[in-house]
Short mmCIF file of N, CA and C and ligand atoms in Angstrom, two decimals:
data_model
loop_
_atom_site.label_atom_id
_atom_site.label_comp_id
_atom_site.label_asym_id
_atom_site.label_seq_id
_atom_site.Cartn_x
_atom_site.Cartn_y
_atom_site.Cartn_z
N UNK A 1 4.38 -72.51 -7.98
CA UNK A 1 5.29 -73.26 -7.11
C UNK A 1 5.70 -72.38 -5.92
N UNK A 2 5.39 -72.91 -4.60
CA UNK A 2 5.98 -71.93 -3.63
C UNK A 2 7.47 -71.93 -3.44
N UNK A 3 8.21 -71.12 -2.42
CA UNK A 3 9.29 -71.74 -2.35
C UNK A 3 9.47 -72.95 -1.40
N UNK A 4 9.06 -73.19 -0.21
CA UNK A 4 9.21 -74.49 0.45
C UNK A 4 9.29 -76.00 -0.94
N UNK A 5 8.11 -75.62 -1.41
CA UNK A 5 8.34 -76.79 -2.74
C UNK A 5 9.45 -76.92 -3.17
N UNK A 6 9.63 -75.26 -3.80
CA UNK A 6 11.10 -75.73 -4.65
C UNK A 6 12.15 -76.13 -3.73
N UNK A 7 12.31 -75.39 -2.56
CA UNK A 7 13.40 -76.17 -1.50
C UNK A 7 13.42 -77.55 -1.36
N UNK A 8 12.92 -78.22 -1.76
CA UNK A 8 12.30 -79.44 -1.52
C UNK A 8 12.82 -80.48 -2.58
N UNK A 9 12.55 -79.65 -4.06
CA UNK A 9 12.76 -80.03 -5.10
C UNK A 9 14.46 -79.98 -5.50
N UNK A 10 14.84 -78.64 -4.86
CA UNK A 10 16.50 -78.28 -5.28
C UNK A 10 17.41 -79.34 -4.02
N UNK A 11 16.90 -79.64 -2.83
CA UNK A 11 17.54 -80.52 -1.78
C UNK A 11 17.90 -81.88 -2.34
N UNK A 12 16.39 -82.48 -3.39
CA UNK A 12 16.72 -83.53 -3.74
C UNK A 12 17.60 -83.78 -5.07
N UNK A 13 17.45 -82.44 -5.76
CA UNK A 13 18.23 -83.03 -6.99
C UNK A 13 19.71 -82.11 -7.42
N UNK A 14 20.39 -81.59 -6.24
CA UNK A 14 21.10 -80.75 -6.38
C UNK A 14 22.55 -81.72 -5.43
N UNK A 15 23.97 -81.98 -5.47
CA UNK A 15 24.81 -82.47 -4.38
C UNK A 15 24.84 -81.21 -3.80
N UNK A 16 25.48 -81.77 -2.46
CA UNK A 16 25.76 -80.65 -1.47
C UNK A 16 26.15 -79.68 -1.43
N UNK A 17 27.06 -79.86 -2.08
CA UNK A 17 28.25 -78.28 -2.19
C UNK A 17 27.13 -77.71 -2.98
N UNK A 18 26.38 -77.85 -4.11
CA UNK A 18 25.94 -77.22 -4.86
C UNK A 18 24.56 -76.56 -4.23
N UNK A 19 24.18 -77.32 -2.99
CA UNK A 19 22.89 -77.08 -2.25
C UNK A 19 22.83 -75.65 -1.24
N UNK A 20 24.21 -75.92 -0.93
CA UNK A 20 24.99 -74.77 -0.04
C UNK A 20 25.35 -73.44 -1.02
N UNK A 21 25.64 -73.85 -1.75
CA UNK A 21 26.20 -72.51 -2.95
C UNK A 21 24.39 -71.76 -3.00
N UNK A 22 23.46 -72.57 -3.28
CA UNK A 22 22.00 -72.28 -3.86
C UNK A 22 21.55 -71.60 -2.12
N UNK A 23 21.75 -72.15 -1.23
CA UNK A 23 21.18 -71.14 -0.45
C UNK A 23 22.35 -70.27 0.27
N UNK A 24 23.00 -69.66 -0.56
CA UNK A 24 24.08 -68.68 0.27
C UNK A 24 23.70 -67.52 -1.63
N UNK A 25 23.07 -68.42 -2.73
CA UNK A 25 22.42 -67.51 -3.13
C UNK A 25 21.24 -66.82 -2.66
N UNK A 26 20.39 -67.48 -2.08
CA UNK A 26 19.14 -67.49 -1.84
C UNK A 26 19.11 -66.41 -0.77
N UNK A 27 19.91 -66.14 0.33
CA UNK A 27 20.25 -65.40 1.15
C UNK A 27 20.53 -63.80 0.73
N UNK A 28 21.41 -64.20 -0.05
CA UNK A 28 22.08 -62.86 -1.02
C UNK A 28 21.09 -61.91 -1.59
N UNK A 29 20.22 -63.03 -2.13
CA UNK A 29 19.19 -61.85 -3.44
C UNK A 29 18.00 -61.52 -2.65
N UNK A 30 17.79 -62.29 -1.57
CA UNK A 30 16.96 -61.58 -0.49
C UNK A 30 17.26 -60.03 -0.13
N UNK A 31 18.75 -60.59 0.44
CA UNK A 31 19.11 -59.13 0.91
C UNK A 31 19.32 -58.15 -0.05
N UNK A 32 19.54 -58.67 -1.61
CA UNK A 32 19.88 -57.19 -2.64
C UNK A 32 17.99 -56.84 -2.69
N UNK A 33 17.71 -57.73 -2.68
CA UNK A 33 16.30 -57.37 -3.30
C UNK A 33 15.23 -56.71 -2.31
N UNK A 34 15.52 -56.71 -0.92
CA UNK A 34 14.45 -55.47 0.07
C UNK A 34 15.95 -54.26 -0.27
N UNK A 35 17.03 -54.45 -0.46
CA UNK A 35 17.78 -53.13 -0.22
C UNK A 35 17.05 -52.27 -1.69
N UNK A 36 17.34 -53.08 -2.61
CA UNK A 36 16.53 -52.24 -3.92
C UNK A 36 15.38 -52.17 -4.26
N UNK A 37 14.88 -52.42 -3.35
CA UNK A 37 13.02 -52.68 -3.74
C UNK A 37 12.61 -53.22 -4.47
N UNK A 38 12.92 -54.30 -4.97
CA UNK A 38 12.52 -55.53 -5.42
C UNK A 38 11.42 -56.86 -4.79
N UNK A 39 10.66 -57.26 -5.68
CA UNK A 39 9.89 -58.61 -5.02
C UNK A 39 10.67 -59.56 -4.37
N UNK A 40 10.90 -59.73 -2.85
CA UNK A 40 11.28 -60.45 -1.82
C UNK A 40 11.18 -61.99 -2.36
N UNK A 41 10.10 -62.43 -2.73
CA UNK A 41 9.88 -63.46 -2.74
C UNK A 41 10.00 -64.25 -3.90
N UNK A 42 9.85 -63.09 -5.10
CA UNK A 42 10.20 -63.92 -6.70
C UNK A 42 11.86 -63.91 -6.49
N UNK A 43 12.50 -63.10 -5.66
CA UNK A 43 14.06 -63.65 -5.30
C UNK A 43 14.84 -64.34 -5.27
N UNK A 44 13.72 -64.91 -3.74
CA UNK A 44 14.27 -65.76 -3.11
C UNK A 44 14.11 -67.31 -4.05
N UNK A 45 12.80 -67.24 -4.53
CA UNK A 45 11.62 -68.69 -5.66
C UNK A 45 13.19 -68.80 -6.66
N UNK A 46 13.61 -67.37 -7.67
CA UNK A 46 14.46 -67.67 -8.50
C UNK A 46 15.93 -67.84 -7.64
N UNK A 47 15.87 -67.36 -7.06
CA UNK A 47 17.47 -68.19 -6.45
C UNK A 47 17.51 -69.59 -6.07
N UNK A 48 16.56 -70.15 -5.75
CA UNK A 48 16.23 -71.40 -5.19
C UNK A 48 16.55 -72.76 -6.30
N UNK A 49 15.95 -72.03 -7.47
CA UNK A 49 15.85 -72.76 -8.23
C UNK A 49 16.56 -72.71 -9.42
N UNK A 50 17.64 -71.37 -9.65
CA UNK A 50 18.59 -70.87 -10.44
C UNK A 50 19.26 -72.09 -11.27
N UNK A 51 20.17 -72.67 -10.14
CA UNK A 51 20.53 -74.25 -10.80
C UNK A 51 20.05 -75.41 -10.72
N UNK A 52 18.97 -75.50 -10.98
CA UNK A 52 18.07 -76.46 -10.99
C UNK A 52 18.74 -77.71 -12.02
N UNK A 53 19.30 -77.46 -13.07
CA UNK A 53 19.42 -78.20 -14.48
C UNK A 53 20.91 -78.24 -14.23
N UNK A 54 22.37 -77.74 -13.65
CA UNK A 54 23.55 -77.58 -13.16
C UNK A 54 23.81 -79.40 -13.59
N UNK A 55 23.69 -79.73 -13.00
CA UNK A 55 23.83 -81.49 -13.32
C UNK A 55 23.85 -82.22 -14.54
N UNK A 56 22.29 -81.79 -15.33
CA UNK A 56 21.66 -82.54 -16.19
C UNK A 56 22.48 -83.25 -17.19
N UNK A 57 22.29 -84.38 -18.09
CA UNK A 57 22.88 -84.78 -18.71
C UNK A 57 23.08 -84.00 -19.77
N UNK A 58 24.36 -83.43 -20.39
CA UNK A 58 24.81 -82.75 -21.58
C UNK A 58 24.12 -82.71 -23.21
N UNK A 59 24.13 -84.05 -23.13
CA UNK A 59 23.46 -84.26 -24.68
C UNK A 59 21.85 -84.13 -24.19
N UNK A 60 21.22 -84.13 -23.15
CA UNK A 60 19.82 -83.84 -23.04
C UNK A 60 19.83 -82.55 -22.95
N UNK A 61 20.42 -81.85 -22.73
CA UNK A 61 20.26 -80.10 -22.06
C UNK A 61 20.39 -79.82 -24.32
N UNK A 62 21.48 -79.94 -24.94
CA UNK A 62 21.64 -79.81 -26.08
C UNK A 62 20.74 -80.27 -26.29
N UNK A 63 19.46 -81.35 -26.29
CA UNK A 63 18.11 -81.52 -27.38
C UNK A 63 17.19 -80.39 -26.72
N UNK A 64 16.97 -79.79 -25.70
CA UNK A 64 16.16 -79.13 -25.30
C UNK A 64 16.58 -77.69 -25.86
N UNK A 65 17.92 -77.23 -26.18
CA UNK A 65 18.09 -76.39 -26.83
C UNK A 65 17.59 -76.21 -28.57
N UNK A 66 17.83 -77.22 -29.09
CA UNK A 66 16.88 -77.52 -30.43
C UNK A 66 15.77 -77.66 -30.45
N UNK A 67 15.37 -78.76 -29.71
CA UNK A 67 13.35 -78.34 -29.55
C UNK A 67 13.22 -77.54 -29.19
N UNK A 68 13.75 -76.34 -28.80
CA UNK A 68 12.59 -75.33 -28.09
C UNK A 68 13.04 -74.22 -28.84
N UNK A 69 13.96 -74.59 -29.84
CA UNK A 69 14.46 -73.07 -30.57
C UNK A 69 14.95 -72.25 -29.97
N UNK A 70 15.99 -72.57 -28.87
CA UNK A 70 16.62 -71.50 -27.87
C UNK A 70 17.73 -70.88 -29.17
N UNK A 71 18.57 -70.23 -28.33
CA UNK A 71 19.70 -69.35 -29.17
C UNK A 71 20.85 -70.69 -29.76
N UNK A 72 20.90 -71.18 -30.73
CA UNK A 72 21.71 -72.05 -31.24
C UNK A 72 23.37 -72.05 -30.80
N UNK A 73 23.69 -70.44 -30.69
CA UNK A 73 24.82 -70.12 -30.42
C UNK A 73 25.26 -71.16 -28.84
N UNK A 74 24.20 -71.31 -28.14
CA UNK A 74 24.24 -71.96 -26.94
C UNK A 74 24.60 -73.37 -27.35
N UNK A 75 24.87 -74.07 -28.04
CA UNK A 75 25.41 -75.06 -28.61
C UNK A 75 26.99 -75.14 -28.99
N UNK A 76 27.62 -73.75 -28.69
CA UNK A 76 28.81 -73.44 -29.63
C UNK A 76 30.20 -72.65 -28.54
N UNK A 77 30.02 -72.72 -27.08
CA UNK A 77 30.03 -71.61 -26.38
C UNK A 77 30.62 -72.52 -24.92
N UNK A 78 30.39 -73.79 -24.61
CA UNK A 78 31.26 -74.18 -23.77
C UNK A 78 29.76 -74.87 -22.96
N UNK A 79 29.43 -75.76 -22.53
CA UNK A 79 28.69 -76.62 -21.89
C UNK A 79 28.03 -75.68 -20.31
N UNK A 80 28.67 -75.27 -20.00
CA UNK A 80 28.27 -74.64 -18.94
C UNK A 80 26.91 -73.65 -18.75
N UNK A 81 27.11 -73.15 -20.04
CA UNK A 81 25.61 -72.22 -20.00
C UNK A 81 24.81 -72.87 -20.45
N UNK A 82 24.91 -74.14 -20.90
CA UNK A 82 23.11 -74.39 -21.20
C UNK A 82 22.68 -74.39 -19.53
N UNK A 83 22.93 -74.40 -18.48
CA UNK A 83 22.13 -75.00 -17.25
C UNK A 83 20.83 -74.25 -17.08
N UNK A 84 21.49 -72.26 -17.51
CA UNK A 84 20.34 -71.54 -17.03
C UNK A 84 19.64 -71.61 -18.03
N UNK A 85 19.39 -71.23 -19.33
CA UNK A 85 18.32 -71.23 -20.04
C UNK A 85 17.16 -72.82 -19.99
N UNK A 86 18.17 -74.10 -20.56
CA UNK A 86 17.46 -75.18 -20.78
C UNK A 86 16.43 -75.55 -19.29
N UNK A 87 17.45 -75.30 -17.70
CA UNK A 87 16.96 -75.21 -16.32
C UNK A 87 15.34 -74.02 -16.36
N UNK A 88 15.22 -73.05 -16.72
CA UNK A 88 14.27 -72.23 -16.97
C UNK A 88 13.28 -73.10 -17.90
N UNK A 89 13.16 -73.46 -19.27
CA UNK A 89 12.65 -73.90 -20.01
C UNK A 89 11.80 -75.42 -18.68
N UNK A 90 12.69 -76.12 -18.54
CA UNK A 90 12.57 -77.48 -17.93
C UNK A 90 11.55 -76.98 -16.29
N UNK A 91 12.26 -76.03 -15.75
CA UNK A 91 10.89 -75.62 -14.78
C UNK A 91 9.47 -75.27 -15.45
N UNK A 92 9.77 -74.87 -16.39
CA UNK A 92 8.65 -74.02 -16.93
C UNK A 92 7.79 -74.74 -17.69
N UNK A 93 7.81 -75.87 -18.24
CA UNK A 93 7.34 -77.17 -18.37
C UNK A 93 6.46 -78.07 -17.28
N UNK A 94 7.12 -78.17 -16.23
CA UNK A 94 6.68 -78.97 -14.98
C UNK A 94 5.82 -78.06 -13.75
N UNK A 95 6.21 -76.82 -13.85
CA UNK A 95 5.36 -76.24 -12.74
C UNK A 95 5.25 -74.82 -12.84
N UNK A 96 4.03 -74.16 -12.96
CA UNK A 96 3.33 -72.68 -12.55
C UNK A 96 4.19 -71.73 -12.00
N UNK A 97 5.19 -71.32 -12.74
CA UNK A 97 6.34 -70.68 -12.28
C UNK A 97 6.01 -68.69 -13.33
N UNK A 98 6.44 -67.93 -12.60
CA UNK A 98 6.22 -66.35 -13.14
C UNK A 98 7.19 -66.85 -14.14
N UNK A 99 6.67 -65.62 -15.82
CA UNK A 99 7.91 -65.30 -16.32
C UNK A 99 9.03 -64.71 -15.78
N UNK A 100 8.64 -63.79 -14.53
CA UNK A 100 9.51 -63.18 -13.82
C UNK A 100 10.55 -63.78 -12.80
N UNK A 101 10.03 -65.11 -12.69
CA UNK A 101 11.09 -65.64 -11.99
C UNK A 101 12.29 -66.74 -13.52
N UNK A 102 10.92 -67.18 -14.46
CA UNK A 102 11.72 -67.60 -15.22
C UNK A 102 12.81 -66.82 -16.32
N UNK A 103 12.76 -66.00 -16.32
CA UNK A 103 13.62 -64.82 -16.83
C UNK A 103 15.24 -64.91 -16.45
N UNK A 104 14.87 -64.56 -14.79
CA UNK A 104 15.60 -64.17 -13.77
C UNK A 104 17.07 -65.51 -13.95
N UNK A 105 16.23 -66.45 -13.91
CA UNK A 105 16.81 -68.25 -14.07
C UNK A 105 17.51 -68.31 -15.21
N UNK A 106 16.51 -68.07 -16.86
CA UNK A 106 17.13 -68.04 -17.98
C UNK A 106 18.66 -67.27 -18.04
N UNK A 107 18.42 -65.96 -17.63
CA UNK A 107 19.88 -64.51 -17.84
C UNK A 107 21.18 -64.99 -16.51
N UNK A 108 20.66 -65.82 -15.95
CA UNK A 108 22.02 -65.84 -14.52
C UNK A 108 23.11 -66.22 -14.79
N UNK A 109 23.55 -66.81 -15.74
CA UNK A 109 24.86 -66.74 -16.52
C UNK A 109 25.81 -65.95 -17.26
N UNK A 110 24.67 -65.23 -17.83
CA UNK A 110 25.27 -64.88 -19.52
C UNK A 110 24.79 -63.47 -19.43
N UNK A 111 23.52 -63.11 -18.41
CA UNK A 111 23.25 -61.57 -18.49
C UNK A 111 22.22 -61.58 -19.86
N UNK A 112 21.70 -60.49 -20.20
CA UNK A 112 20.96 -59.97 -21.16
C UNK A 112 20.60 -58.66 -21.10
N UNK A 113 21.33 -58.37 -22.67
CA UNK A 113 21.25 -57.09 -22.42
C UNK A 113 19.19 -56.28 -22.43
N UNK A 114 19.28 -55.45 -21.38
CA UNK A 114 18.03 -55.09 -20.63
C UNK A 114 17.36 -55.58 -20.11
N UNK A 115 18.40 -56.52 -19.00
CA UNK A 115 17.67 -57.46 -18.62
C UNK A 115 16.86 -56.77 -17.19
N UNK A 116 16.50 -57.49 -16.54
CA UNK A 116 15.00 -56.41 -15.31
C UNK A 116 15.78 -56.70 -14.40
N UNK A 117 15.55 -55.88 -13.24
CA UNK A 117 15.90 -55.30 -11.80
C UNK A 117 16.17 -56.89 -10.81
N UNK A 118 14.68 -57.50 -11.05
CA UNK A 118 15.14 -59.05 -10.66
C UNK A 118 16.53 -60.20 -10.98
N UNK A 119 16.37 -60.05 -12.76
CA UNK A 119 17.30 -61.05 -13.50
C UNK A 119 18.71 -59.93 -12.65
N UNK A 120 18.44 -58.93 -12.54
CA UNK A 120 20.41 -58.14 -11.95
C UNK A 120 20.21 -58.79 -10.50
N UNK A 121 19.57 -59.09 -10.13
CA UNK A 121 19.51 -59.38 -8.59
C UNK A 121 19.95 -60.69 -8.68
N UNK A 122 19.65 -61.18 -9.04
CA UNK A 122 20.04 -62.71 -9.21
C UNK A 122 21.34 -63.14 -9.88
N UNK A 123 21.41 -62.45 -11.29
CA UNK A 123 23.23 -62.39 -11.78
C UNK A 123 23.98 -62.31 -10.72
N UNK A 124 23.54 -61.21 -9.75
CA UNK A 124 24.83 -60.28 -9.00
C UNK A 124 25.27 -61.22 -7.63
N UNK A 125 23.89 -61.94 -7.20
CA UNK A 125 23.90 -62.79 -5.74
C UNK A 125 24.55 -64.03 -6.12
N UNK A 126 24.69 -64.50 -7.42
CA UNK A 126 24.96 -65.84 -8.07
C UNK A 126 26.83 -65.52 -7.79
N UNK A 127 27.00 -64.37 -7.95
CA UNK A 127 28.29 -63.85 -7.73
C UNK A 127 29.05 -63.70 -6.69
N UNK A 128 28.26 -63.37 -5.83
CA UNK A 128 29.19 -62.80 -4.67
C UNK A 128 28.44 -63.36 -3.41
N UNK A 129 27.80 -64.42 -3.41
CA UNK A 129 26.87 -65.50 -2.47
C UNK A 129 27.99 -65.86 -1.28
N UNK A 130 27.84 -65.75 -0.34
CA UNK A 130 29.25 -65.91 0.76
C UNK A 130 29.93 -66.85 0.79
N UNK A 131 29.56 -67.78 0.17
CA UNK A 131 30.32 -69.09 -0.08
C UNK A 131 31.27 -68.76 -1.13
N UNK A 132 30.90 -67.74 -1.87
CA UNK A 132 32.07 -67.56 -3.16
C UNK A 132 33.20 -67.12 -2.67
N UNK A 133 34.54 -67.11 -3.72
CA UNK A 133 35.63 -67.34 -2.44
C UNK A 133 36.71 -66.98 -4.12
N UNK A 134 36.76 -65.98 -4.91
CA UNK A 134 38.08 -66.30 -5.57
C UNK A 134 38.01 -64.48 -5.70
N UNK A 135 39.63 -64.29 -6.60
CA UNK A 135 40.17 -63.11 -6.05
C UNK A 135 38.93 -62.04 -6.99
N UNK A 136 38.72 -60.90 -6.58
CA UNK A 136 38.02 -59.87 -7.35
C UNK A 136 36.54 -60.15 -6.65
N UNK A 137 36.39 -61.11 -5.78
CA UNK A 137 34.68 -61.23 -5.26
C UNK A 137 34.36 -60.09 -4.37
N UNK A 138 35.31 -59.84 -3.43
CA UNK A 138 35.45 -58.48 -2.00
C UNK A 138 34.79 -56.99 -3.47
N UNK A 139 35.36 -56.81 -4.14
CA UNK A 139 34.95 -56.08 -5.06
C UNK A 139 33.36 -55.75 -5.53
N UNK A 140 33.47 -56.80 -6.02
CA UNK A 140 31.71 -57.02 -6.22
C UNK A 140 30.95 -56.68 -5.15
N UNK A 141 31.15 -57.62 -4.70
CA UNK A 141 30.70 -56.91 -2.86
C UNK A 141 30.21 -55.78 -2.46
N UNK A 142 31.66 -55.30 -2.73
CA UNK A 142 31.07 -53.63 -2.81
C UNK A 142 30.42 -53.14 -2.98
N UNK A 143 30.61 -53.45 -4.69
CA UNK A 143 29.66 -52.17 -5.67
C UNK A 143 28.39 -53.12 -5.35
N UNK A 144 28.21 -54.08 -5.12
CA UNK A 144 26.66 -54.04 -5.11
C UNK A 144 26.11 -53.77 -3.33
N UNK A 145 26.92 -53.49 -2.66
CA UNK A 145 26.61 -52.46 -1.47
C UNK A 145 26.08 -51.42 -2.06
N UNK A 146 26.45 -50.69 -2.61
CA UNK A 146 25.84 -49.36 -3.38
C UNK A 146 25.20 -49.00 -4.16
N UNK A 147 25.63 -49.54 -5.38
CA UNK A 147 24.68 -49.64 -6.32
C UNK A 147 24.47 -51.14 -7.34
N UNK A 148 23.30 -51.43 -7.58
CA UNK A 148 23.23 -52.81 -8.53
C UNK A 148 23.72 -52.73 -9.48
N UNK A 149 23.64 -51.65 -10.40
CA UNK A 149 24.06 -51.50 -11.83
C UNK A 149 25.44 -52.07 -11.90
N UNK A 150 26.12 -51.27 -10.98
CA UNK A 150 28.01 -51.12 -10.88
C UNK A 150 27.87 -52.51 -10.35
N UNK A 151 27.72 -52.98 -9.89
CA UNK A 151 27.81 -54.61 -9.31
C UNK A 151 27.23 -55.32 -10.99
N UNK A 152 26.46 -55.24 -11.39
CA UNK A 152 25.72 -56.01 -12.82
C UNK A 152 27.49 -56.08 -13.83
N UNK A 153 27.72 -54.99 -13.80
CA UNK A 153 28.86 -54.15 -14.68
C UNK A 153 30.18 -54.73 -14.74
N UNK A 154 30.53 -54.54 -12.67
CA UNK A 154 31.74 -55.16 -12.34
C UNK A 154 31.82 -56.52 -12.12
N UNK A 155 30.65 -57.44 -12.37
CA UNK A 155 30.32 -59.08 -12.57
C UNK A 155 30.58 -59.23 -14.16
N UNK A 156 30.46 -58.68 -14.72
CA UNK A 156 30.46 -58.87 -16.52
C UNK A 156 31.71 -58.58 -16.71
N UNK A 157 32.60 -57.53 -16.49
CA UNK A 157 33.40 -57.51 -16.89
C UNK A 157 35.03 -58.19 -16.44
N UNK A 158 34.05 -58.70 -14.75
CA UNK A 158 35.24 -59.91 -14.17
C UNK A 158 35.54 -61.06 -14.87
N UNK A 159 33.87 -61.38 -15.25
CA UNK A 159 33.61 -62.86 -16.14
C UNK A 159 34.33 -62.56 -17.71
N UNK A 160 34.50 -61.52 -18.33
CA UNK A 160 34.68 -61.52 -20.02
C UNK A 160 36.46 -60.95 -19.44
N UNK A 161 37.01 -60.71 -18.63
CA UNK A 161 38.26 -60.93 -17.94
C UNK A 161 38.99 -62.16 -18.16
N UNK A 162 37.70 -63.25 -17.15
CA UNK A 162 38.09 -64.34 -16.98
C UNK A 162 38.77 -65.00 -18.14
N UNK A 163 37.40 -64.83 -19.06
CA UNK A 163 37.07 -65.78 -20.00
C UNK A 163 38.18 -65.43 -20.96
N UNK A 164 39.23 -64.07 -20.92
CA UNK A 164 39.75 -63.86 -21.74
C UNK A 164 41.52 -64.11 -21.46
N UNK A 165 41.66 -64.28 -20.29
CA UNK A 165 42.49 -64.83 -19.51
C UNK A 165 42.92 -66.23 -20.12
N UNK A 166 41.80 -66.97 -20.11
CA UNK A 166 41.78 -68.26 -19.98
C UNK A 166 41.99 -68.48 -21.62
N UNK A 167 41.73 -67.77 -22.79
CA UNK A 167 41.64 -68.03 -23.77
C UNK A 167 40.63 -68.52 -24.36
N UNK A 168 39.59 -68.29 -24.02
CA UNK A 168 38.28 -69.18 -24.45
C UNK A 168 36.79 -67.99 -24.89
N UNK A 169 36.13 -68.64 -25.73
CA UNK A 169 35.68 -67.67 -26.36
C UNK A 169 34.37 -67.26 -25.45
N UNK A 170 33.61 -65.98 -25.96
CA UNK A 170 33.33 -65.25 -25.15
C UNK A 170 31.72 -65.31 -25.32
N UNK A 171 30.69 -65.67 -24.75
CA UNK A 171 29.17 -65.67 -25.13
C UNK A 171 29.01 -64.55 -25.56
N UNK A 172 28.65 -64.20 -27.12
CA UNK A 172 27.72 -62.33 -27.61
C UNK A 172 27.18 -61.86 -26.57
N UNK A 173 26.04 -62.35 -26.18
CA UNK A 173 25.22 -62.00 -25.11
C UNK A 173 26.04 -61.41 -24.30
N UNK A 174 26.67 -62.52 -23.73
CA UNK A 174 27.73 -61.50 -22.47
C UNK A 174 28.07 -60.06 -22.88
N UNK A 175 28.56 -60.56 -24.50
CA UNK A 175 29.19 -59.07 -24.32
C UNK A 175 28.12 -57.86 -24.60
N UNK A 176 27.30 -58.34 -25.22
CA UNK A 176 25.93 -56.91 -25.75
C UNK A 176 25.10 -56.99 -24.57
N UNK A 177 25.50 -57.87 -23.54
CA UNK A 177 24.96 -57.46 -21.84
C UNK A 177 25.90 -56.07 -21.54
N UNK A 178 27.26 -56.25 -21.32
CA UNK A 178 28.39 -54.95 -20.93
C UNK A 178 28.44 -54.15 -21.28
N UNK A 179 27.76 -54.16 -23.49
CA UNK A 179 28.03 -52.70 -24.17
C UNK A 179 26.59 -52.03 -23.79
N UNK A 180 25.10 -52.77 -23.52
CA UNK A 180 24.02 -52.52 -23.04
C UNK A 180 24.13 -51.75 -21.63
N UNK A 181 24.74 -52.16 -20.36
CA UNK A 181 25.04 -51.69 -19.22
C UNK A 181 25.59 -50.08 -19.60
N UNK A 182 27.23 -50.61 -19.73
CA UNK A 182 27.96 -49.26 -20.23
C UNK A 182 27.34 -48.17 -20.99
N UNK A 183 26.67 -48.51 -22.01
CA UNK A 183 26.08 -47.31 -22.52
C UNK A 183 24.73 -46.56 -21.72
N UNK A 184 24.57 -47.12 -20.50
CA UNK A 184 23.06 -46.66 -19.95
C UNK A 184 23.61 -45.86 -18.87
N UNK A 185 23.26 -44.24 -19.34
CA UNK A 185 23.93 -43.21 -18.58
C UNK A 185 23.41 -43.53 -16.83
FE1 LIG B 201 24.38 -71.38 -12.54
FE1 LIG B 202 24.78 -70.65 -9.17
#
C-alpha cells in the first residue's frame, strides 16, 4: 500500500477532527524519524494509518480480538485500545502492508515492551502531534527534541499518571512497556 492510497483510504473513513489529528501525526513522525534515522516513509505509511479502526463498531473490534487470538486482556481494559491492535490486524487483512509498519500501528497505544525504533516513533508523534493541546505535552516535546527514549518514557509515564489520576485500571503492557524502558541503561 503506498501512502497516497492510504491517504485516500484514512480521508474517507476517518471525521475531521480525527483526519487533522492523523496528519499533524503524520508530520511529527516524519520529522522524529529523519532526526533519528529512521525509515522516512514506513513513518509516515504508519502514521497515516495508525487510526484507521478509531471509529469501528465496539462489539466488532471485540470479535476480531477473539478470532485472531489477540491478548484477551484487551477485552478487560477500557474500549479504547482495541483501535490499535484490531486497526493493524484489519489492515493487514485487506492490503500488502510491512510487519514494520504493522507493528508500529499494533504498539501506538499501549507501547510494548522492546518495542523498535519505528513503533517509539510513532507512540511518541501520536503524543505530542501539534494539534495536541493538554497540560504536560510542552514536556514531551522536549525530551523527544533530544532524545526518543526519554520522550517513549516521559509519554508512559504521563499516560499511567493519567490513568491513575482518573482511577481506572492500568493496561500490563503499559506498565512492562515503563519497567522495560526504565531498566534499559
Ligand atoms: Fe490511536
Ligand atoms: Fe492517534
Amino acid at each position: 500500500m503506498t501512502f497516497e492510497e492510504a491517504h485516500v483510504l484514512i480521508k474517507q473513513t476517518l471525521p475531521e477532527k480525527r483526519y487533522i489529528h492523523t496528519l499533524g501525526v503524520v508530520e511529527t513522525a516524519e520529522r522524529l524519524a529523519i532526526q533519528y534515522g529512521e525509515d522516512v516513509e514506513q513513518a509516515r505509511l504508519a502514521a497515516m494509518l495508525h487510526d484507521y479502526a478509531k471509529y469501528f463498531d465496539i462489539e466488532e473490534m471485540r470479535q476480531v480480538v477473539i478470532e485472531e487470538g489477540l491478548d484477551l486482556n484487551l477485552l478487560q481494559y477500557g474500549d479504547e485500545l482495541l483501535h490499535a491492535p484490531v486497526g493493524a490486524v484489519l489492515l493487514a487483512r485487506q492490503y500488502d502492508l510491512d510487519q514494520a509498519v504493522l507493528s508500529a500501528i499494533r504498539n501506538h497505544t499501549t507501547g510494548e515492551p522492546g518495542m523498535s525504533r519505528l513503533d517509539q516513533i510513532l507512540f511518541v508523534a501520536d503524543a505530542i502531534e501539534p494539534n495536541r493541546n493538554y497540560p504536560g505535552v510542552e514536556l514531551l516535546r522536549a525530551e523527544a527534541a533530544h532524545s526518543l527514549e526519554a520522550a517513549v518514557v516521559a509519554t508512559l509515564k504521563q499516560t499511567i499518571e493519567f490513568l491513575l489520576k482518573k482511577s481506572v485500571r492500568i493496561f500490563p503492557l503499559t506498565i512492562e512497556t515503563y519497567n522495560d524502558f526504565v531498566n534499559t541503561p
